[in-house]
mmCIF file of C-alpha atoms in Angstrom:
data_model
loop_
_atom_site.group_PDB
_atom_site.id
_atom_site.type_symbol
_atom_site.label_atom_id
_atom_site.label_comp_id
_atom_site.label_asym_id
_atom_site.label_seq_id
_atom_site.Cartn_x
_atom_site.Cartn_y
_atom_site.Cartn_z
ATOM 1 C CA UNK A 26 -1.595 -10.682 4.468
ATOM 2 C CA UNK A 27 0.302 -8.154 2.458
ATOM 3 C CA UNK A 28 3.474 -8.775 1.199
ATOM 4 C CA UNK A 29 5.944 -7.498 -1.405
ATOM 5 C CA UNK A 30 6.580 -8.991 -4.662
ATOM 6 C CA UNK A 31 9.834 -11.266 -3.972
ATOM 7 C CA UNK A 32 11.710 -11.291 -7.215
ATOM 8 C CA UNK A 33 11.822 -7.364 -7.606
ATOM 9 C CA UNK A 34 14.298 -7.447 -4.729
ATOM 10 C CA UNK A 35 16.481 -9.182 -6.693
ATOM 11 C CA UNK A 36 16.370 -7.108 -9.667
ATOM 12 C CA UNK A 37 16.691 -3.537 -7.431
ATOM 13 C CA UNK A 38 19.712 -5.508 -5.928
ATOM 14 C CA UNK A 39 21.332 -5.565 -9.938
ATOM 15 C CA UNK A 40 20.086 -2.294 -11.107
ATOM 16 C CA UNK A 41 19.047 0.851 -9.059
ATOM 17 C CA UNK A 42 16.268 2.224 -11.179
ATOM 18 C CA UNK A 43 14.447 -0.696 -10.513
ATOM 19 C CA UNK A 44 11.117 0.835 -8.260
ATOM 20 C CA UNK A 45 10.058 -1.637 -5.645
ATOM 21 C CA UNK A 46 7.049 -3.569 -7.162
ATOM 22 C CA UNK A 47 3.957 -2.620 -4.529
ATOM 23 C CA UNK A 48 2.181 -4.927 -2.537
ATOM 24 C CA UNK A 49 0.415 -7.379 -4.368
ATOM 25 C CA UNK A 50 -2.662 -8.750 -2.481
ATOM 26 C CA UNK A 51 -4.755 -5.353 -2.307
ATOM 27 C CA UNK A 52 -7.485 -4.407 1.358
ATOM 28 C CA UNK A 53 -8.857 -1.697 -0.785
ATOM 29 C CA UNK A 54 -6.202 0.053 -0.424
ATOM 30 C CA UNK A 55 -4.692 -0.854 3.094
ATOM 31 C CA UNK A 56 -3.698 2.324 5.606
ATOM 32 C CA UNK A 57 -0.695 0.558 6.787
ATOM 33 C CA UNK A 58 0.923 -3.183 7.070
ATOM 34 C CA UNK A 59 0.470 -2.343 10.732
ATOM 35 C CA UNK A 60 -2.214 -4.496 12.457
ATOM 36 C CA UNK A 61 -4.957 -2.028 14.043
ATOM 37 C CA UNK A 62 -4.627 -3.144 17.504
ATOM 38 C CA UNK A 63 -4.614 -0.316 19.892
ATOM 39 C CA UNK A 64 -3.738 -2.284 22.737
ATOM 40 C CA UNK A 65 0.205 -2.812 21.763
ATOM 41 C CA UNK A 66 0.609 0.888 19.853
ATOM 42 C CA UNK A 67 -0.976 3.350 17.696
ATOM 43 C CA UNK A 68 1.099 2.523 14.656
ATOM 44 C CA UNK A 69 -1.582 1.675 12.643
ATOM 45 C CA UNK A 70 -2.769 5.167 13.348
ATOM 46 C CA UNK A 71 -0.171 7.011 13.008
ATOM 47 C CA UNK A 72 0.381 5.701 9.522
ATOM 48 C CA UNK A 73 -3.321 6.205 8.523
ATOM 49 C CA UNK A 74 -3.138 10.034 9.748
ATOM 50 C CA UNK A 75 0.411 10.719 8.673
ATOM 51 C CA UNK A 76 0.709 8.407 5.362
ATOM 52 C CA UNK A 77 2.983 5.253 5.252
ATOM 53 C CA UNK A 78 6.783 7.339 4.198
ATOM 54 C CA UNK A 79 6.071 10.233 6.538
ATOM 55 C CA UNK A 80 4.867 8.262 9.925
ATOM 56 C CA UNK A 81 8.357 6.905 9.969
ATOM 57 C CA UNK A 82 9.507 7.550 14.102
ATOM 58 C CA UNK A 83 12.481 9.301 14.943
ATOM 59 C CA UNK A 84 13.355 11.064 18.024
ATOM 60 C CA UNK A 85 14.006 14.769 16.859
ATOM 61 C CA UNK A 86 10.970 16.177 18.625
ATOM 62 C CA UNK A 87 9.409 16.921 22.531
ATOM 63 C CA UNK A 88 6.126 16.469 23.038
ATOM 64 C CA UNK A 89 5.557 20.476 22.894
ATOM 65 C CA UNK A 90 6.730 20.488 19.590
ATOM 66 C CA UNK A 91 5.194 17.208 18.640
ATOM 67 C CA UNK A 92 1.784 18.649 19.610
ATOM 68 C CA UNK A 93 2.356 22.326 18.168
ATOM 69 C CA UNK A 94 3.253 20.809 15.037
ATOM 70 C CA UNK A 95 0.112 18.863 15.002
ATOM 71 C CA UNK A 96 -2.112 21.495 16.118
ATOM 72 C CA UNK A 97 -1.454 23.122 12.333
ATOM 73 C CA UNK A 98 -1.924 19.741 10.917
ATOM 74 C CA UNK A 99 -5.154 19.989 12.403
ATOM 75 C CA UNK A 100 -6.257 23.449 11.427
ATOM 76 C CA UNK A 101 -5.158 22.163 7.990
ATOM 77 C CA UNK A 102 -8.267 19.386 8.507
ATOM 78 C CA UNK A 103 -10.636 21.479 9.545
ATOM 79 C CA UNK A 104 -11.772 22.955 6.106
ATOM 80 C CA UNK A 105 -14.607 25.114 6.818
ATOM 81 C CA UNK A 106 -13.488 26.437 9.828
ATOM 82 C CA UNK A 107 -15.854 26.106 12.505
ATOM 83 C CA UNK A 108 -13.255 24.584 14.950
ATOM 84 C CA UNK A 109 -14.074 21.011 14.953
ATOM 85 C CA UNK A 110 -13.105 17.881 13.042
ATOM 86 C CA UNK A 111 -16.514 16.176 11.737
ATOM 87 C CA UNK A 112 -16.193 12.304 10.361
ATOM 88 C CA UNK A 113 -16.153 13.977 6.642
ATOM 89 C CA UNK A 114 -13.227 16.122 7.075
ATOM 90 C CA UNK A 115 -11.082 13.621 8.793
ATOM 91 C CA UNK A 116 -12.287 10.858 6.194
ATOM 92 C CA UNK A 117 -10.965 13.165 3.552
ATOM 93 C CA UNK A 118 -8.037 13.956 5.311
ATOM 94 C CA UNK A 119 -7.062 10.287 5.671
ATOM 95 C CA UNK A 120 -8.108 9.664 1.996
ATOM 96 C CA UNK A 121 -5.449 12.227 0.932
ATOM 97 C CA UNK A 122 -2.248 10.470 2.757
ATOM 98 C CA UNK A 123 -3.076 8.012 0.865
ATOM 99 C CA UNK A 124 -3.384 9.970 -2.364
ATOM 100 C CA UNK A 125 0.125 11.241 -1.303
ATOM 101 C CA UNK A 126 1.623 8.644 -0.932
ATOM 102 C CA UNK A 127 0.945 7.280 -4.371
ATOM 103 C CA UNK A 128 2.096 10.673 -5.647
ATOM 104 C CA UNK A 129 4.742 10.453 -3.965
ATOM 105 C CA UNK A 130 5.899 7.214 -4.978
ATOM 106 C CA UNK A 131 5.153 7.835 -9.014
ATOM 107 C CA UNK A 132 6.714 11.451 -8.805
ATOM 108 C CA UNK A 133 9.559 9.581 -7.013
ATOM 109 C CA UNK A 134 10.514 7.025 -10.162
ATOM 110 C CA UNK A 135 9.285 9.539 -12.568
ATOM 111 C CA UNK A 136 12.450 11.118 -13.976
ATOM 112 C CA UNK A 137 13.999 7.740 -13.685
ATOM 113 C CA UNK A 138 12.161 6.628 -16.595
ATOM 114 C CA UNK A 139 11.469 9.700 -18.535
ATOM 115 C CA UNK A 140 14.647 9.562 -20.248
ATOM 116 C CA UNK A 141 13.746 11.792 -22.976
ATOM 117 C CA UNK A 142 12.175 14.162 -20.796
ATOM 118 C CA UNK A 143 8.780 14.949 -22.841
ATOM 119 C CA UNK A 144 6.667 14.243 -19.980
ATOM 120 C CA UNK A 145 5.516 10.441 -21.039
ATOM 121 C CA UNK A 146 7.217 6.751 -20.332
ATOM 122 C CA UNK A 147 7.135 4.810 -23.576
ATOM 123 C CA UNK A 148 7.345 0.795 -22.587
ATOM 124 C CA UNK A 149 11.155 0.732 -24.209
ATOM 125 C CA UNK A 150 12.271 3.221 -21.836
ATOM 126 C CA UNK A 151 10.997 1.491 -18.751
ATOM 127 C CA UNK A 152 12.342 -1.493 -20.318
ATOM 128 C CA UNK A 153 15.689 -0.581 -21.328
ATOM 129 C CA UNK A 154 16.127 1.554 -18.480
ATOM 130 C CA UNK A 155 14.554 -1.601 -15.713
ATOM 131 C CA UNK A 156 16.081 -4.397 -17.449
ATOM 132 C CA UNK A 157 18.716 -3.128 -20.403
ATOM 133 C CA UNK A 158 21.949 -4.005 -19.142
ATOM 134 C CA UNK A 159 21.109 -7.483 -19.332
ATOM 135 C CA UNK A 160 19.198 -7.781 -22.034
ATOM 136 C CA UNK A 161 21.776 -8.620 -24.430
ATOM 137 C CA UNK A 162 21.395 -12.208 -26.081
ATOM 138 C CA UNK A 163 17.928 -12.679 -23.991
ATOM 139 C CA UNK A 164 19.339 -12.325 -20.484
ATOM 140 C CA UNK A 165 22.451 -15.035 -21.938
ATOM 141 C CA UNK A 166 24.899 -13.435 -18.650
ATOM 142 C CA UNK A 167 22.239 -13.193 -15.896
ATOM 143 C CA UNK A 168 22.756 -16.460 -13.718
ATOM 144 C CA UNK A 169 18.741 -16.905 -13.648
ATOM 145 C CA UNK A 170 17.789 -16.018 -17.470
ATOM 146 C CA UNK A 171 14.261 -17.501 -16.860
ATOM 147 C CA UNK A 172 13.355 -15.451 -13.428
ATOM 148 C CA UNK A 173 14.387 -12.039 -15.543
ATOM 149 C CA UNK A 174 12.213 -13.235 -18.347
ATOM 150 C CA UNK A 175 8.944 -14.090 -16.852
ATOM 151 C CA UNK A 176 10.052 -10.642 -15.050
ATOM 152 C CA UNK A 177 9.833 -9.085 -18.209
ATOM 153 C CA UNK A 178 6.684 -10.548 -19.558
ATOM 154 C CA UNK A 179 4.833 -9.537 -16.532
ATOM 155 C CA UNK A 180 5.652 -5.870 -16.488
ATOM 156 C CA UNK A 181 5.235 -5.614 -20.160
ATOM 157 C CA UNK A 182 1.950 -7.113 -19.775
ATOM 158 C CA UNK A 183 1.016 -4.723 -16.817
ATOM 159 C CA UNK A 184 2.487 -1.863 -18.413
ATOM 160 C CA UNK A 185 0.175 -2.966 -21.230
ATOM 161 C CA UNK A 186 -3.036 -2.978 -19.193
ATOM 162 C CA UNK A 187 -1.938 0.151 -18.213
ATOM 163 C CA UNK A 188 -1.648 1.782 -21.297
ATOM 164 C CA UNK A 189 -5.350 2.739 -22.285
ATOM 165 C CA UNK A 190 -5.033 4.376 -25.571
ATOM 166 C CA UNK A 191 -2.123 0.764 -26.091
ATOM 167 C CA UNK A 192 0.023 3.698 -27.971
ATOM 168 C CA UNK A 193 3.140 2.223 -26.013
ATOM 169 C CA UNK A 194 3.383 5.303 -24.269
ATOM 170 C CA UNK A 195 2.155 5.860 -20.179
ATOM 171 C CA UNK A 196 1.199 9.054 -19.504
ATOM 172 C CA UNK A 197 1.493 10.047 -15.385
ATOM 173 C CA UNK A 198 -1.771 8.630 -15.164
ATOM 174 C CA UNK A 199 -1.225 5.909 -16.837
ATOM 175 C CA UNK A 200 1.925 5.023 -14.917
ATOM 176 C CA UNK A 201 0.715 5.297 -12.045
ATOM 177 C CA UNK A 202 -1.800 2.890 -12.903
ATOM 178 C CA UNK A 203 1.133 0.474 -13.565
ATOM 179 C CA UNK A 204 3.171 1.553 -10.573
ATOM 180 C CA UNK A 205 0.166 0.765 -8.622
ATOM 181 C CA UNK A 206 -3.051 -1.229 -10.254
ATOM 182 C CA UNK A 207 -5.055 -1.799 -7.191
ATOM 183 C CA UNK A 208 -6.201 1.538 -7.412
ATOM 184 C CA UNK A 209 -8.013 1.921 -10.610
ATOM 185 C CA UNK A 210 -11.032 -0.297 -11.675
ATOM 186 C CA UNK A 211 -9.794 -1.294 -14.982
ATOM 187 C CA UNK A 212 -6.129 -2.618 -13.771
ATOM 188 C CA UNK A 213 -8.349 -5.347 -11.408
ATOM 189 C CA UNK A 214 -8.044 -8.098 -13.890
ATOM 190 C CA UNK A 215 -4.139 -7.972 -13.811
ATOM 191 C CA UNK A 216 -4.188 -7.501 -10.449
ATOM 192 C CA UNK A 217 -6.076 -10.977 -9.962
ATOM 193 C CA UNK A 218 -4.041 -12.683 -12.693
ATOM 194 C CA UNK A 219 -0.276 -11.721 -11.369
ATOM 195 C CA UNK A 220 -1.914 -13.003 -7.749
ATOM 196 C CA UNK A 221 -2.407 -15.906 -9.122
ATOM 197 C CA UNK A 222 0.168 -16.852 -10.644
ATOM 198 C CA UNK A 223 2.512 -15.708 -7.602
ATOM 199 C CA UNK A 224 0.786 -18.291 -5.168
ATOM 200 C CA UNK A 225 -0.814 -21.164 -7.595
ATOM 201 C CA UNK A 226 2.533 -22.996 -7.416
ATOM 202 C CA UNK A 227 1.638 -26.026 -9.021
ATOM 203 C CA UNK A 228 -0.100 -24.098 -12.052
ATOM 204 C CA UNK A 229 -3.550 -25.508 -12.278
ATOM 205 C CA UNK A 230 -5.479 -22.387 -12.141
ATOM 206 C CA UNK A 231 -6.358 -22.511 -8.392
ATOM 207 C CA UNK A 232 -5.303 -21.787 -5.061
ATOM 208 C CA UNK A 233 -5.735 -24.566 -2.840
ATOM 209 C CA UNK A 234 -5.234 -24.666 0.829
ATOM 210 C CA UNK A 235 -1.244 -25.554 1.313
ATOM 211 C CA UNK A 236 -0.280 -22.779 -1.597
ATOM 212 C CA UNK A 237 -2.765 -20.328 -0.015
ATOM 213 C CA UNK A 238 -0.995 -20.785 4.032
ATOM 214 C CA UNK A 239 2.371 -21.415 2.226
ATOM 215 C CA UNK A 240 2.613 -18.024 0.542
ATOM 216 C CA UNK A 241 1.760 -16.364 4.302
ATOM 217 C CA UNK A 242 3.781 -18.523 6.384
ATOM 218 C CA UNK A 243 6.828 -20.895 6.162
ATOM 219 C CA UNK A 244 7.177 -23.352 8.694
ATOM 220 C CA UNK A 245 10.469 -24.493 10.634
ATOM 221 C CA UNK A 246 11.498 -27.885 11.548
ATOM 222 C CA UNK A 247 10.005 -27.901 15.353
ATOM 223 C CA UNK A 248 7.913 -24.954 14.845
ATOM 224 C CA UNK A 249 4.697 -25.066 16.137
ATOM 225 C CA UNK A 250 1.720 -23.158 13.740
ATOM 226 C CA UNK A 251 1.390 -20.322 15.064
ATOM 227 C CA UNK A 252 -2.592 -19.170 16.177
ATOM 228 C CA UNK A 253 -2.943 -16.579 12.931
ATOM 229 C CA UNK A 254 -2.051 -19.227 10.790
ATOM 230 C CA UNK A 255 -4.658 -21.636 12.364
ATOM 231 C CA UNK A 256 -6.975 -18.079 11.932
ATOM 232 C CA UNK A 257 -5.706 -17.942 8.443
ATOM 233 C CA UNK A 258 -6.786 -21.985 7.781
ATOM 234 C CA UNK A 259 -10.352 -21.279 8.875
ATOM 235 C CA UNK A 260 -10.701 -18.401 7.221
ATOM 236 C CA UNK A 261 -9.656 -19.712 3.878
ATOM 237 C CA UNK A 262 -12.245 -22.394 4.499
ATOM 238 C CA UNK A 263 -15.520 -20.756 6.040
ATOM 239 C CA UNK A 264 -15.222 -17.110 4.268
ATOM 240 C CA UNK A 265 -12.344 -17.873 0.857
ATOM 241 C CA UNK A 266 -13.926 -20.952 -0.483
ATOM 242 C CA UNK A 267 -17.432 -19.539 -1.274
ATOM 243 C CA UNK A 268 -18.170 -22.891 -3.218
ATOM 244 C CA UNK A 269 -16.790 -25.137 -0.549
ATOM 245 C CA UNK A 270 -14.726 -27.286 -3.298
ATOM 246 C CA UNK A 271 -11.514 -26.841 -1.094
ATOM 247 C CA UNK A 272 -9.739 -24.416 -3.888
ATOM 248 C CA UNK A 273 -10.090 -20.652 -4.856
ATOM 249 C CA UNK A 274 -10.732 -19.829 -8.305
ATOM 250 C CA UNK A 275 -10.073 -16.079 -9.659
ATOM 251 C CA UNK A 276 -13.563 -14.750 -9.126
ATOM 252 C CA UNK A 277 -12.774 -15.751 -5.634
ATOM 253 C CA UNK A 278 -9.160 -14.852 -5.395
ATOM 254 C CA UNK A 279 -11.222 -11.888 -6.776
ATOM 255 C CA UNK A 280 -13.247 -11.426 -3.632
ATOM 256 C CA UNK A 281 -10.348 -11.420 -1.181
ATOM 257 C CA UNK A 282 -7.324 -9.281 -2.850
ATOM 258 C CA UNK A 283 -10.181 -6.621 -3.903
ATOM 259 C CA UNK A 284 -12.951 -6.541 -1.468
ATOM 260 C CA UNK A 285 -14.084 -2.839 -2.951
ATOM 261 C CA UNK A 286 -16.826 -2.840 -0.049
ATOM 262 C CA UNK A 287 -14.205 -1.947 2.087
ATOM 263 C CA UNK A 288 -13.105 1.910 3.248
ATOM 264 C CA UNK A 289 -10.531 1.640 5.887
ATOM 265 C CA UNK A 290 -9.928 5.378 5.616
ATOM 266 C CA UNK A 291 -13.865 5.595 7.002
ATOM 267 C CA UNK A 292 -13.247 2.980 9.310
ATOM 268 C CA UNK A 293 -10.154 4.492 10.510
ATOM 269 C CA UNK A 294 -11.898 8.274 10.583
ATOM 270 C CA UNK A 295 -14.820 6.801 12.759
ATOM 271 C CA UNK A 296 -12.566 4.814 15.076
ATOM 272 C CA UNK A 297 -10.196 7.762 15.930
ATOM 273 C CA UNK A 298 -13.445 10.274 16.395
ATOM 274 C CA UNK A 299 -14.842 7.588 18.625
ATOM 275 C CA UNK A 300 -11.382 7.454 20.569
ATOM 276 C CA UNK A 301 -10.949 11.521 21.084
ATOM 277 C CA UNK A 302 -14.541 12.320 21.194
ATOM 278 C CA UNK A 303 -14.679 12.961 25.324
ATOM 279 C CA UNK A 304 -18.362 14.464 25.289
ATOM 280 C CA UNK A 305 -19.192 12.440 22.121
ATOM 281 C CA UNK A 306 -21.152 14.900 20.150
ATOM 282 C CA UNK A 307 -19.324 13.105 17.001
ATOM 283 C CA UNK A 308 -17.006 16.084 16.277
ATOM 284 C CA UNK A 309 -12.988 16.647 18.005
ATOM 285 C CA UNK A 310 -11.702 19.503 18.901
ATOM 286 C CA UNK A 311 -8.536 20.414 18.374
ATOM 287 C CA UNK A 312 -8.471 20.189 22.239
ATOM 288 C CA UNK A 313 -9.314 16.768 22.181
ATOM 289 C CA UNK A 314 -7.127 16.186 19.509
ATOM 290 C CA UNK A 315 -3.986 17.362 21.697
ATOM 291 C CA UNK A 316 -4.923 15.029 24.545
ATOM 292 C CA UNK A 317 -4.871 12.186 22.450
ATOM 293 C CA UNK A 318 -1.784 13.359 20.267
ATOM 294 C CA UNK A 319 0.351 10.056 20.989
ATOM 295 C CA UNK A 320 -2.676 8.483 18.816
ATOM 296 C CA UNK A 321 -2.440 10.600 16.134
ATOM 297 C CA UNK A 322 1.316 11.048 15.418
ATOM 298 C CA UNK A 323 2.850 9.479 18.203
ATOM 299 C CA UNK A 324 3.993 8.500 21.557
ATOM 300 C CA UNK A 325 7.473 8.518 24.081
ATOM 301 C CA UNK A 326 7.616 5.208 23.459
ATOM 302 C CA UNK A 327 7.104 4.593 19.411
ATOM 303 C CA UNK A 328 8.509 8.662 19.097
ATOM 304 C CA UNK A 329 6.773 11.174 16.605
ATOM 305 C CA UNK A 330 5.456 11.129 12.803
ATOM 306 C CA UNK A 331 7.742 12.722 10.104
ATOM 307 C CA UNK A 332 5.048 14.816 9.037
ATOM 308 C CA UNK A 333 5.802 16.507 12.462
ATOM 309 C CA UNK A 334 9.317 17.452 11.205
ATOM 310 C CA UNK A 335 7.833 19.164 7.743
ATOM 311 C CA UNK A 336 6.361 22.082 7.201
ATOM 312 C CA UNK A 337 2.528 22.256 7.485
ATOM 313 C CA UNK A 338 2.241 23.729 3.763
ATOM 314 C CA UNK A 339 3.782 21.185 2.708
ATOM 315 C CA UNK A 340 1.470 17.866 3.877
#
């Protein structure tokens, strides 16, 4: 289960240049929080075709202009021309959402943090500028010094990993790296080390089966487990635990927050061909396409993708 880091809200809620923290346990990379179930919406879709920000629903759109607008998203796909939509082309087409959305997301903090405006994020900007108003007498006026600290120490030590050339200084790559370490190879050991520490809650280097549910799922008094949680136990057991010692050590942690084996955005591409693909020659048309649209960017019921409402040039 994804979820976001909890003590960033905290710190956004004292100082506005604070970016959200992204999602720390890592599908390689996941196409949406959504769960892919067809059978109670196409959300998941919509946010693998459109990208996360611009699948948000609104209701500014008919149908007719819903499916106009995606009829030039779909000439956009269609790279070589030859008026169909092959598994390759919509793989890569699903692969860069996701590449925009990541731009998207560093260009959006950029400036924020580029206070002297040369192009590169030395560590005491992001610092002074994430955490500087309090850091006067080691966080002395903040109510809970200790949560700010270890806040502190973990970014710096991210920001660290990050830094390749360790000059002090991120370049774009290099922050985005920090801004998001699932996606590069050398960031995986941070990645595993900040998961552990955020659900090995009593600190003795492994996750065992109560801090594993508990950092999914919170029980109320009366509450009866719900089935995914149940899902969630056996999983931890039969597929987690490769050693069967009832714990999960890092290379295992390992194996679950990174499964690099993965490619939902081929999974995805496959699934939707498989879906539109009336005479199943394993290419869509952009007739097929349009009969299906509510799959691709939306329906009456869950309304359209923002991508809908920008220009085509501009996806």
């Amino acid at each position: 289960m994804l979820r976001l880091v909890g003590l960033v809200c905290a710190l956004i809620a004292a100082s506005c240049a604070v970016p959200a923290q992204e999602k720390r346990v890592h599908h390689q990379p996941h196409l949406s929080d959504h769960d892919h179930d067809d059978s109670t919406g196409f959300q998941y879709d919509h946010e693998a075709f459109l990208g996360k920000e611009e699948s948000k629903t609104f209701d500014q759109l008919t149908p007719e202009e819903s499916k106009e607008r995606l009829g030039k998203i779909v000439d956009r796909i269609d790279t070589n021309k030859d008026g169909f939509i092959d598994h390759s082309e919509l793989h890569q087409w699903i692969k860069h959402r996701q590449r925009r959305y990541i731009q998207e997301n560093v260009n959006k903090h950029w400036n924020d943090y580029d206070n002297n405006q040369d192009g590169k994020i030395a560590w005491e900007e992001y610092k002074n500028t994430t955490y500087g108003f309090y850091l006067g007498e080691e966080f002395d006026d903040v109510d809970d010094k200790n949560t700010y600290k270890a806040m502190l120490s973990r970014d710096e030590r991210r920001f660290k990993f990050a830094d390749k050339d360790k000059d002090g200084i991120a370049t774009r790559e290099e922050f985005t790296a920090f801004l998001h370490p699932e996606e590069y190879d050398y960031m995986k050991d941070v990645v595993i080390q900040e998961t552990m520490e955020d659900i090995d809650k009593n600190g003795d280097g492994k996750v065992d089966m109560q801090e594993y549910i508990g950092d999914m799922y919170s029980q109320e008094d009366g509450e009866s487990e719900p089935d995914w949680v149940q899902s969630e136990r056996k999983h931890f057991s039969e597929f987690r635990d490769i050693n069967k010692d009832g714990f999960l050590d890092a290379a295992e942690v390992a194996q679950w927050v990174l499964p690099g084996e993965v490619d939902h955005a081929d999974n995805e591409a496959k699934h939707l061909i498989h879906e539109t693909d009336t005479d199943k020659d394993e290419k869509i048309t952009k007739k097929e396409i349009l009969a299906n649209w509510n799959m691709f960017v939306g329906s009456q019921a869950t309304n359209y993708g923002e991508d809908l409402t920008r220009r085509h040039d501009e996806l």
